[in-house]
Structures are given as structure tokens and as C-alpha cells.
PDB file of C-alpha atoms in Angstrom:
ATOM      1  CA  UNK A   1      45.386 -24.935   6.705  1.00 92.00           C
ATOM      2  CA  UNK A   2      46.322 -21.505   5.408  1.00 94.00           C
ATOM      3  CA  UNK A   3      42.358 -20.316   4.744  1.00 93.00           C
ATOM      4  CA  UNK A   4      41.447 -21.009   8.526  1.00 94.00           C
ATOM      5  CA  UNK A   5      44.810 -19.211  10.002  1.00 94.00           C
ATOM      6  CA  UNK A   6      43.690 -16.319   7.744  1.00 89.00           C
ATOM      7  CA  UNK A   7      40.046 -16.728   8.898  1.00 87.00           C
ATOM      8  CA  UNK A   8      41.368 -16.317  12.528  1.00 91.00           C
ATOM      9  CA  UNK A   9      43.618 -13.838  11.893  1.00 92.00           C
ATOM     10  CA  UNK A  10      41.128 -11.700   9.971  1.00 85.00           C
ATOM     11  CA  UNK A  11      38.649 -12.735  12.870  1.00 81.00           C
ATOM     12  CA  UNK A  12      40.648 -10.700  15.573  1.00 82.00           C
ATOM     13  CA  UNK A  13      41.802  -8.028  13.365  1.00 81.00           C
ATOM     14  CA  UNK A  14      45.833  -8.625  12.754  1.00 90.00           C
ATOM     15  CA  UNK A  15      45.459  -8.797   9.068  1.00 91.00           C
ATOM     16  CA  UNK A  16      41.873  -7.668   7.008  1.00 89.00           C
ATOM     17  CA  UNK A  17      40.688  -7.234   3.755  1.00 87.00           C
ATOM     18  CA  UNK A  18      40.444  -3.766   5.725  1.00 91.00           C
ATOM     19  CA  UNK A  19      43.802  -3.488   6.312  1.00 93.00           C
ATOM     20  CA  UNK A  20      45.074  -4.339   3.271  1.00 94.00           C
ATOM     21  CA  UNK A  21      43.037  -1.842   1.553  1.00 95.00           C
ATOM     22  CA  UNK A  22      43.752   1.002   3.602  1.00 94.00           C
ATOM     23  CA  UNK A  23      48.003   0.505   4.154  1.00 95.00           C
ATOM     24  CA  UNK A  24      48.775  -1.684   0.941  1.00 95.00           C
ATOM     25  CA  UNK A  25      46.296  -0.858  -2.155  1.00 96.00           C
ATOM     26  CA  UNK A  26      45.811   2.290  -1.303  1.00 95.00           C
ATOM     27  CA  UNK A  27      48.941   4.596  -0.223  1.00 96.00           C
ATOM     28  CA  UNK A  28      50.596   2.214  -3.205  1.00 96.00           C
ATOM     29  CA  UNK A  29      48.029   3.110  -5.684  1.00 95.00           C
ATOM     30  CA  UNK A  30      47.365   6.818  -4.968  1.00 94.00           C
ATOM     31  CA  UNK A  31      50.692   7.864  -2.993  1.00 94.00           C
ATOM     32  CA  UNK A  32      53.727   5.823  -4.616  1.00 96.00           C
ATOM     33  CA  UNK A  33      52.733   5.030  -7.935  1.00 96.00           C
ATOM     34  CA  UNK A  34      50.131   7.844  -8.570  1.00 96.00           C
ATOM     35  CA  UNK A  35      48.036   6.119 -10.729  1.00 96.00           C
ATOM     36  CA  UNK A  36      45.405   8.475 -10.635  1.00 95.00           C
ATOM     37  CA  UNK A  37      47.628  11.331 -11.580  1.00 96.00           C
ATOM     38  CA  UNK A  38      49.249   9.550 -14.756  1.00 97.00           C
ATOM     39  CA  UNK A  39      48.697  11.419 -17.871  1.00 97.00           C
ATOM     40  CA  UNK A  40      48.570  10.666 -21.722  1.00 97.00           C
ATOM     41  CA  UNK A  41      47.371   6.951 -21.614  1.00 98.00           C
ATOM     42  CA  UNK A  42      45.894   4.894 -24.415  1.00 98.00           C
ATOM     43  CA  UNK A  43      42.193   4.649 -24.469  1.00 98.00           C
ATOM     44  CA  UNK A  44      42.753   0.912 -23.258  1.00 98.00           C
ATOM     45  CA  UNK A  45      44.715   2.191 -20.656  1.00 98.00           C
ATOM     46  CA  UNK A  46      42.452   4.841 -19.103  1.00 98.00           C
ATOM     47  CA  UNK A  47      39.977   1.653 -19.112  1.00 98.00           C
ATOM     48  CA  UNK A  48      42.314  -0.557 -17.226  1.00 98.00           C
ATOM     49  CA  UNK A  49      42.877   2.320 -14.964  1.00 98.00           C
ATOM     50  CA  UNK A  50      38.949   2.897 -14.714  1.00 97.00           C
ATOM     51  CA  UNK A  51      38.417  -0.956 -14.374  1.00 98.00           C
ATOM     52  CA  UNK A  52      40.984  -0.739 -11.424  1.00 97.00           C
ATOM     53  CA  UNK A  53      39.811   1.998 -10.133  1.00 97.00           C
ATOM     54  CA  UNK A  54      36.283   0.154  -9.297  1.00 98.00           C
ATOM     55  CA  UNK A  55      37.965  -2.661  -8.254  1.00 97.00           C
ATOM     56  CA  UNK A  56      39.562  -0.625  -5.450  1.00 97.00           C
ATOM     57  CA  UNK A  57      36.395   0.835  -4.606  1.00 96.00           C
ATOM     58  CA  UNK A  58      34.569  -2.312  -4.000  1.00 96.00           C
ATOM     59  CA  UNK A  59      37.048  -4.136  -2.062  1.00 95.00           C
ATOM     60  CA  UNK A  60      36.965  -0.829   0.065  1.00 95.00           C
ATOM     61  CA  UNK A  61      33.264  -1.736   0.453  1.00 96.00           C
ATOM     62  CA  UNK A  62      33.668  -5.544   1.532  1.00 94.00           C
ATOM     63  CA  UNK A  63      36.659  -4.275   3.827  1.00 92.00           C
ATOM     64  CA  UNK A  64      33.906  -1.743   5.448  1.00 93.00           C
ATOM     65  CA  UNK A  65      31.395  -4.423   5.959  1.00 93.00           C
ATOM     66  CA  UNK A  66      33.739  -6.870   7.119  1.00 88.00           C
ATOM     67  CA  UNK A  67      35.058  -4.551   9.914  1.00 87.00           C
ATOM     68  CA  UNK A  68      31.299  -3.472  10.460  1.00 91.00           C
ATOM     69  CA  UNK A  69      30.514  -7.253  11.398  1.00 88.00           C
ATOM     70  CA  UNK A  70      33.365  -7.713  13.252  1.00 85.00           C
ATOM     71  CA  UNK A  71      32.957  -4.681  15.401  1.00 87.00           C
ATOM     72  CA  UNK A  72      28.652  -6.189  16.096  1.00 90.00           C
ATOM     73  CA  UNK A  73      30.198  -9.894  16.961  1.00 85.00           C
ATOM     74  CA  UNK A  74      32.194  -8.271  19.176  1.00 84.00           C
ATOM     75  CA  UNK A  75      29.479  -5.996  20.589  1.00 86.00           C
ATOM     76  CA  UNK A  76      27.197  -8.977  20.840  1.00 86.00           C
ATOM     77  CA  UNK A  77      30.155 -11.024  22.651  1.00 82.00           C
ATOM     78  CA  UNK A  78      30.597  -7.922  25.064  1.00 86.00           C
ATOM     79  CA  UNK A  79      26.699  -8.029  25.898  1.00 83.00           C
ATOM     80  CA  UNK A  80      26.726 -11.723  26.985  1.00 82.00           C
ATOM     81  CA  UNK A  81      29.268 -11.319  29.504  1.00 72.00           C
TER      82      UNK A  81
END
């Protein structure tokens, strides 16, 4: 189903938690919206922007790893042959 064609895309790069994060979440984020530069919010609003802010950050971090392990099974795959 749709989890194993997005397991084996991810799995040879085409489409990542990676590359979401670096040409979706991030230049809409940061370049289009400018979320970061938005001024005069509500307490509860700089929160939510906070809150979102961390969120970006850590799927930045599980993109990072995931490319990391991708790029040693490949290694590993490259050694055996």
C-alpha cells in the first residue's frame, strides 16, 4: 500500500523526510511566509510560533539521521560488491 511505496521511495532518495524539510517546510516557513520575521503577535501566538519553531527543528534532526543511515546502507551495500 501507500506506507511501503513511500518506504521505497524514501529508501532510494526521490522523496525524504529530508527533502521535505529542506524544499517544502523550510523556504515556505522562512522565505514565503516569513514567519520568523512577523511582528506584534499575541503571547499565544509567539508560543505557537515557538512551538513550531521546535517542531521544525526536530524533524530537521530525524531528516539528518535518516539521510545519515541511508548514505551507511549504501556504503555497506558498496563494500559487499
Amino acid at each position: 500500500g501507500f506506507v511501503d511505496h513511500a518506504r521505497a521511495i524514501a529508501k532510494v532518495g526521490i522523496y525524504d523526510f529530508s527533502i521535505h524539510h529542506e524544499k517544502i517546510i523550510m523556504p515556505l516557513v522562512f522565505r514565503q511566509w516569513a514567519i520568523d520575521k512577523v511582528e506584534g503577535l499575541s503571547s499565544a501566538a509567539e508560543e505557537a510560533r515557538d512551538a513550531m519553531f521546535k517542531y521544525i527543528e526536530r524533524v530537521g534532526k530525524v531528516a539528518r539521521r535518516q539521510v545519515e543511515r541511508r548514505e551507511a546502507a549504501e556504503a555497506s551495500a558498496i563494500a559487499i560488491l
